[in-house]
PDB file of C-alpha atoms and ligand atoms in Angstrom:
ATOM      1  CA  UNK A  61       0.000   0.000   0.000  1.00  0.00           C
ATOM      2  CA  UNK A  62       1.234   3.515  -0.811  1.00  0.00           C
ATOM      3  CA  UNK A  63       1.099   5.361   2.473  1.00  0.00           C
ATOM      4  CA  UNK A  64       1.506   8.967   1.494  1.00  0.00           C
ATOM      5  CA  UNK A  65      -1.897  10.600   1.226  1.00  0.00           C
ATOM      6  CA  UNK A  66      -0.718  14.152   0.565  1.00  0.00           C
ATOM      7  CA  UNK A  67      -1.307  14.229  -3.158  1.00  0.00           C
ATOM      8  CA  UNK A  68      -4.814  12.841  -2.773  1.00  0.00           C
ATOM      9  CA  UNK A  69      -5.975  15.558  -0.403  1.00  0.00           C
ATOM     10  CA  UNK A  70      -7.267  17.819  -3.146  1.00  0.00           C
ATOM     11  CA  UNK A  71      -9.381  15.154  -4.803  1.00  0.00           C
ATOM     12  CA  UNK A  72     -11.017  13.334  -1.893  1.00  0.00           C
ATOM     13  CA  UNK A  73     -14.321  14.946  -0.995  1.00  0.00           C
ATOM     14  CA  UNK A  74     -15.615  15.135   2.554  1.00  0.00           C
ATOM     15  CA  UNK A  75     -18.133  12.398   3.321  1.00  0.00           C
ATOM     16  CA  UNK A  76     -21.658  13.664   3.263  1.00  0.00           C
ATOM     17  CA  UNK A  77     -23.050  13.902   6.778  1.00  0.00           C
ATOM     18  CA  UNK A  78     -26.358  12.081   7.215  1.00  0.00           C
ATOM     19  CA  UNK A  79     -27.921  14.221   9.930  1.00  0.00           C
ATOM     20  CA  UNK A  80     -30.894  11.894  10.339  1.00  0.00           C
ATOM     21  CA  UNK A  81     -28.494   9.581  12.187  1.00  0.00           C
ATOM     22  CA  UNK A  82     -28.606  12.095  15.037  1.00  0.00           C
ATOM     23  CA  UNK A  83     -32.369  11.908  15.504  1.00  0.00           C
ATOM     24  CA  UNK A  84     -32.353   8.759  17.627  1.00  0.00           C
ATOM     25  CA  UNK A  85     -29.617  10.188  19.875  1.00  0.00           C
ATOM     26  CA  UNK A  86     -31.459  13.477  20.304  1.00  0.00           C
ATOM     27  CA  UNK A  87     -34.680  11.626  21.063  1.00  0.00           C
ATOM     28  CA  UNK A  88     -32.915   9.538  23.706  1.00  0.00           C
ATOM     29  CA  UNK A  89     -31.532  12.596  25.489  1.00  0.00           C
ATOM     30  CA  UNK A  90     -34.564  14.824  25.011  1.00  0.00           C
ATOM     31  CA  UNK A  91     -35.040  16.885  28.183  1.00  0.00           C
ATOM     32  CA  UNK A  92     -32.145  15.135  29.961  1.00  0.00           C
ATOM     33  CA  UNK A  93     -30.161  17.525  32.132  1.00  0.00           C
ATOM     34  CA  UNK A  94     -26.421  17.338  31.498  1.00  0.00           C
ATOM     35  CA  UNK A  95     -27.041  15.624  28.202  1.00  0.00           C
ATOM     36  CA  UNK A  96     -24.633  17.780  26.182  1.00  0.00           C
ATOM     37  CA  UNK A  97     -21.519  15.648  26.648  1.00  0.00           C
ATOM     38  CA  UNK A  98     -23.223  12.290  26.015  1.00  0.00           C
ATOM     39  CA  UNK A  99     -24.957  13.727  22.942  1.00  0.00           C
ATOM     40  CA  UNK A 100     -21.629  14.954  21.578  1.00  0.00           C
ATOM     41  CA  UNK A 101     -19.964  11.639  22.432  1.00  0.00           C
ATOM     42  CA  UNK A 102     -22.655   9.688  20.600  1.00  0.00           C
ATOM     43  CA  UNK A 103     -22.541  12.080  17.662  1.00  0.00           C
ATOM     44  CA  UNK A 104     -18.785  11.626  17.460  1.00  0.00           C
ATOM     45  CA  UNK A 105     -19.173   7.844  17.654  1.00  0.00           C
ATOM     46  CA  UNK A 106     -21.579   8.137  14.734  1.00  0.00           C
ATOM     47  CA  UNK A 107     -19.412  10.242  12.432  1.00  0.00           C
ATOM     48  CA  UNK A 108     -15.908   9.685  13.824  1.00  0.00           C
ATOM     49  CA  UNK A 109     -15.696  13.413  14.599  1.00  0.00           C
ATOM     50  CA  UNK A 110     -18.057  16.336  15.155  1.00  0.00           C
ATOM     51  CA  UNK A 111     -18.867  17.875  11.787  1.00  0.00           C
ATOM     52  CA  UNK A 112     -19.997  21.504  11.801  1.00  0.00           C
ATOM     53  CA  UNK A 113     -23.308  20.489  10.222  1.00  0.00           C
ATOM     54  CA  UNK A 114     -23.918  18.039  13.077  1.00  0.00           C
ATOM     55  CA  UNK A 115     -23.287  20.666  15.747  1.00  0.00           C
ATOM     56  CA  UNK A 116     -25.587  23.101  13.967  1.00  0.00           C
ATOM     57  CA  UNK A 117     -28.281  20.428  13.739  1.00  0.00           C
ATOM     58  CA  UNK A 118     -27.933  19.505  17.423  1.00  0.00           C
ATOM     59  CA  UNK A 119     -28.138  23.171  18.362  1.00  0.00           C
ATOM     60  CA  UNK A 120     -31.303  23.659  16.290  1.00  0.00           C
ATOM     61  CA  UNK A 121     -33.002  20.571  17.702  1.00  0.00           C
ATOM     62  CA  UNK A 122     -32.037  21.027  21.355  1.00  0.00           C
ATOM     63  CA  UNK A 123     -32.047  24.840  21.443  1.00  0.00           C
ATOM     64  CA  UNK A 124     -28.606  24.675  23.050  1.00  0.00           C
ATOM     65  CA  UNK A 125     -26.687  27.672  21.647  1.00  0.00           C
ATOM     66  CA  UNK A 126     -24.163  26.642  18.994  1.00  0.00           C
ATOM     67  CA  UNK A 127     -21.350  28.519  20.711  1.00  0.00           C
ATOM     68  CA  UNK A 128     -22.032  26.508  23.891  1.00  0.00           C
ATOM     69  CA  UNK A 129     -21.686  23.251  21.933  1.00  0.00           C
ATOM     70  CA  UNK A 130     -18.450  24.507  20.401  1.00  0.00           C
ATOM     71  CA  UNK A 131     -17.266  25.527  23.856  1.00  0.00           C
ATOM     72  CA  UNK A 132     -17.745  21.974  25.149  1.00  0.00           C
ATOM     73  CA  UNK A 133     -16.325  20.371  21.992  1.00  0.00           C
ATOM     74  CA  UNK A 134     -13.165  22.453  22.113  1.00  0.00           C
ATOM     75  CA  UNK A 135     -12.685  22.206  25.901  1.00  0.00           C
ATOM     76  CA  UNK A 136     -12.518  18.413  26.067  1.00  0.00           C
ATOM     77  CA  UNK A 137      -9.691  16.720  24.200  1.00  0.00           C
ATOM     78  CA  UNK A 138     -11.879  13.672  23.537  1.00  0.00           C
ATOM     79  CA  UNK A 139     -13.793  15.662  20.921  1.00  0.00           C
ATOM     80  CA  UNK A 140     -12.562  16.247  17.384  1.00  0.00           C
ATOM     81  CA  UNK A 141     -13.902  18.905  15.076  1.00  0.00           C
ATOM     82  CA  UNK A 142     -11.993  17.670  12.039  1.00  0.00           C
ATOM     83  CA  UNK A 143     -12.545  14.436  10.223  1.00  0.00           C
ATOM     84  CA  UNK A 144      -9.981  11.868  11.339  1.00  0.00           C
ATOM     85  CA  UNK A 145      -8.326   8.930   9.657  1.00  0.00           C
ATOM     86  CA  UNK A 146      -9.635   5.382   9.784  1.00  0.00           C
ATOM     87  CA  UNK A 147      -6.511   4.482  11.770  1.00  0.00           C
ATOM     88  CA  UNK A 148      -4.895   6.502  14.536  1.00  0.00           C
ATOM     89  CA  UNK A 149      -1.124   6.291  14.908  1.00  0.00           C
ATOM     90  CA  UNK A 150       0.259   7.619  18.167  1.00  0.00           C
ATOM     91  CA  UNK A 151       3.936   7.826  19.018  1.00  0.00           C
ATOM     92  CA  UNK A 152       5.042   8.493  22.542  1.00  0.00           C
ATOM     93  CA  UNK A 153       7.739  11.143  22.850  1.00  0.00           C
ATOM     94  CA  UNK A 154       7.750  11.283  26.629  1.00  0.00           C
ATOM     95  CA  UNK A 155      11.136  11.320  28.380  1.00  0.00           C
ATOM     96  CA  UNK A 156      11.762   7.546  28.438  1.00  0.00           C
ATOM     97  CA  UNK A 157      10.668   7.092  24.831  1.00  0.00           C
ATOM     98  CA  UNK A 158      12.517  10.200  23.679  1.00  0.00           C
ATOM     99  CA  UNK A 159      15.892   9.010  24.983  1.00  0.00           C
ATOM    100  CA  UNK A 160      15.295   5.589  23.463  1.00  0.00           C
ATOM    101  CA  UNK A 161      14.727   6.838  19.946  1.00  0.00           C
ATOM    102  CA  UNK A 162      11.164   8.155  19.642  1.00  0.00           C
ATOM    103  CA  UNK A 163      12.249  11.118  17.453  1.00  0.00           C
ATOM    104  CA  UNK A 164      13.442   8.644  14.788  1.00  0.00           C
ATOM    105  CA  UNK A 165      10.051   6.932  14.901  1.00  0.00           C
ATOM    106  CA  UNK A 166       8.307  10.293  14.564  1.00  0.00           C
ATOM    107  CA  UNK A 167      10.450  11.205  11.531  1.00  0.00           C
ATOM    108  CA  UNK A 168       9.871   7.824   9.886  1.00  0.00           C
ATOM    109  CA  UNK A 169       6.100   7.917  10.347  1.00  0.00           C
ATOM    110  CA  UNK A 170       5.819  11.518   9.177  1.00  0.00           C
ATOM    111  CA  UNK A 171       7.817  10.648   6.069  1.00  0.00           C
ATOM    112  CA  UNK A 172       5.857   7.454   5.379  1.00  0.00           C
ATOM    113  CA  UNK A 173       2.458   9.089   5.810  1.00  0.00           C
ATOM    114  CA  UNK A 174       3.410  12.446   4.341  1.00  0.00           C
ATOM    115  CA  UNK A 175       1.821  14.350   7.229  1.00  0.00           C
ATOM    116  CA  UNK A 176       2.882  16.016  10.454  1.00  0.00           C
ATOM    117  CA  UNK A 177       1.668  15.461  14.000  1.00  0.00           C
ATOM    118  CA  UNK A 178      -1.981  16.375  14.460  1.00  0.00           C
ATOM    119  CA  UNK A 179      -2.728  15.809  10.763  1.00  0.00           C
ATOM    120  CA  UNK A 180      -4.702  13.310   8.704  1.00  0.00           C
ATOM    121  CA  UNK A 181      -3.756  11.837   5.339  1.00  0.00           C
ATOM    122  CA  UNK A 182      -5.702  13.062   2.339  1.00  0.00           C
ATOM    123  CA  UNK A 183      -7.305   9.653   1.872  1.00  0.00           C
ATOM    124  CA  UNK A 184      -8.455   9.657   5.536  1.00  0.00           C
ATOM    125  CA  UNK A 185      -6.665   6.387   6.211  1.00  0.00           C
ATOM    126  CA  UNK A 186      -4.358   7.659   8.978  1.00  0.00           C
ATOM    127  CA  UNK A 187      -4.270  10.361  11.606  1.00  0.00           C
ATOM    128  CA  UNK A 188      -1.011  10.880  13.447  1.00  0.00           C
ATOM    129  CA  UNK A 189      -0.457  12.196  16.968  1.00  0.00           C
ATOM    130  CA  UNK A 190       2.476  12.591  19.306  1.00  0.00           C
ATOM    131  CA  UNK A 191       1.658  11.829  22.928  1.00  0.00           C
ATOM    132  CA  UNK A 192       3.667  12.197  26.098  1.00  0.00           C
ATOM    133  CA  UNK A 193       3.813   8.974  28.138  1.00  0.00           C
ATOM    134  CA  UNK A 194       1.462   6.092  27.631  1.00  0.00           C
ATOM    135  CA  UNK A 195       2.348   4.599  30.997  1.00  0.00           C
ATOM    136  CA  UNK A 196       4.466   1.854  29.424  1.00  0.00           C
ATOM    137  CA  UNK A 197       7.912   3.420  29.874  1.00  0.00           C
ATOM    138  CA  UNK A 198       9.482  -0.025  30.408  1.00  0.00           C
ATOM    139  CA  UNK A 199       8.652  -0.774  26.775  1.00  0.00           C
ATOM    140  CA  UNK A 200      10.129   2.480  25.419  1.00  0.00           C
ATOM    141  CA  UNK A 201      10.031   3.570  22.699  1.00  0.00           C
ATOM    142  CA  UNK A 202       6.309   2.914  22.420  1.00  0.00           C
ATOM    143  CA  UNK A 203       3.870   3.462  19.573  1.00  0.00           C
ATOM    144  CA  UNK A 204       0.163   2.727  19.248  1.00  0.00           C
ATOM    145  CA  UNK A 205      -1.639   1.898  16.047  1.00  0.00           C
ATOM    146  CA  UNK A 206      -5.307   2.124  16.934  1.00  0.00           C
ATOM    147  CA  UNK A 207      -5.452   0.151  20.197  1.00  0.00           C
ATOM    148  CA  UNK A 208      -2.446  -2.078  19.471  1.00  0.00           C
ATOM    149  CA  UNK A 209       0.678  -1.277  21.469  1.00  0.00           C
ATOM    150  CA  UNK A 210       4.132  -1.646  19.922  1.00  0.00           C
ATOM    151  CA  UNK A 211       6.945  -1.608  22.460  1.00  0.00           C
ATOM    152  CA  UNK A 212      10.691  -1.288  21.826  1.00  0.00           C
ATOM    153  CA  UNK A 213       9.810  -0.491  18.252  1.00  0.00           C
ATOM    154  CA  UNK A 214      12.167   1.092  15.735  1.00  0.00           C
ATOM    155  CA  UNK A 215      11.413   3.185  12.658  1.00  0.00           C
ATOM    156  CA  UNK A 216      11.666   0.387  10.056  1.00  0.00           C
ATOM    157  CA  UNK A 217       9.484  -2.028  12.002  1.00  0.00           C
ATOM    158  CA  UNK A 218       6.946   0.704  12.692  1.00  0.00           C
ATOM    159  CA  UNK A 219       6.634   1.703   9.031  1.00  0.00           C
ATOM    160  CA  UNK A 220       6.318  -1.972   8.063  1.00  0.00           C
ATOM    161  CA  UNK A 221       3.459  -2.330  10.528  1.00  0.00           C
ATOM    162  CA  UNK A 222       1.724   0.691   9.041  1.00  0.00           C
ATOM    163  CA  UNK A 223       2.091  -0.779   5.571  1.00  0.00           C
ATOM    164  CA  UNK A 224       0.419  -3.939   6.827  1.00  0.00           C
ATOM    165  CA  UNK A 225      -2.598  -2.088   8.229  1.00  0.00           C
ATOM    166  CA  UNK A 226      -5.684  -3.101   6.207  1.00  0.00           C
TER     167      UNK A 226
HETATM  168  S1  FES B 462       7.539   7.979  28.171  1.00  0.00           S
HETATM  169 FE1  FES B 462       6.723   6.750  26.580  1.00  0.00          FE
HETATM  170  S2  FES B 462       5.490   5.333  27.652  1.00  0.00           S
HETATM  171 FE2  FES B 462       6.228   6.609  29.202  1.00  0.00          FE
END
């Protein structure tokens, strides 16, 4: 598989957002106090992120001001306002991982995917993040591809694993 998604970014259209998928969620939380976070969580589970159209729709249906929804969505790191890749690659660059070669892993992944930290490939296959300590310092350097942990991993092995991702 060719990993670099940069050149495709101009040609891949955003997925259309089927807002009717929100109706069941909004019905479930109708009149529920403190329902904002669970509604946003469920909406994000539905679309993989919180599209602007979805937030506008939620605001219209619940009468919760749009800026309040944005306030919650931007305050909590669990929420994403941009469409993310099918697979999430995270490399730890905390102290233990850093001294054991994490920067080389970061360089290799950025080169292989053609994106920087915090970005998503143009084909929406991969998003890439740098994190700071995954609590597995004994396995440093550590990387995560989706929920799979790779410990004591080097740049070549990491890129090979990304190439093997379906
Ligand atoms: S510093 Fe990387 S797992 Fe702790």
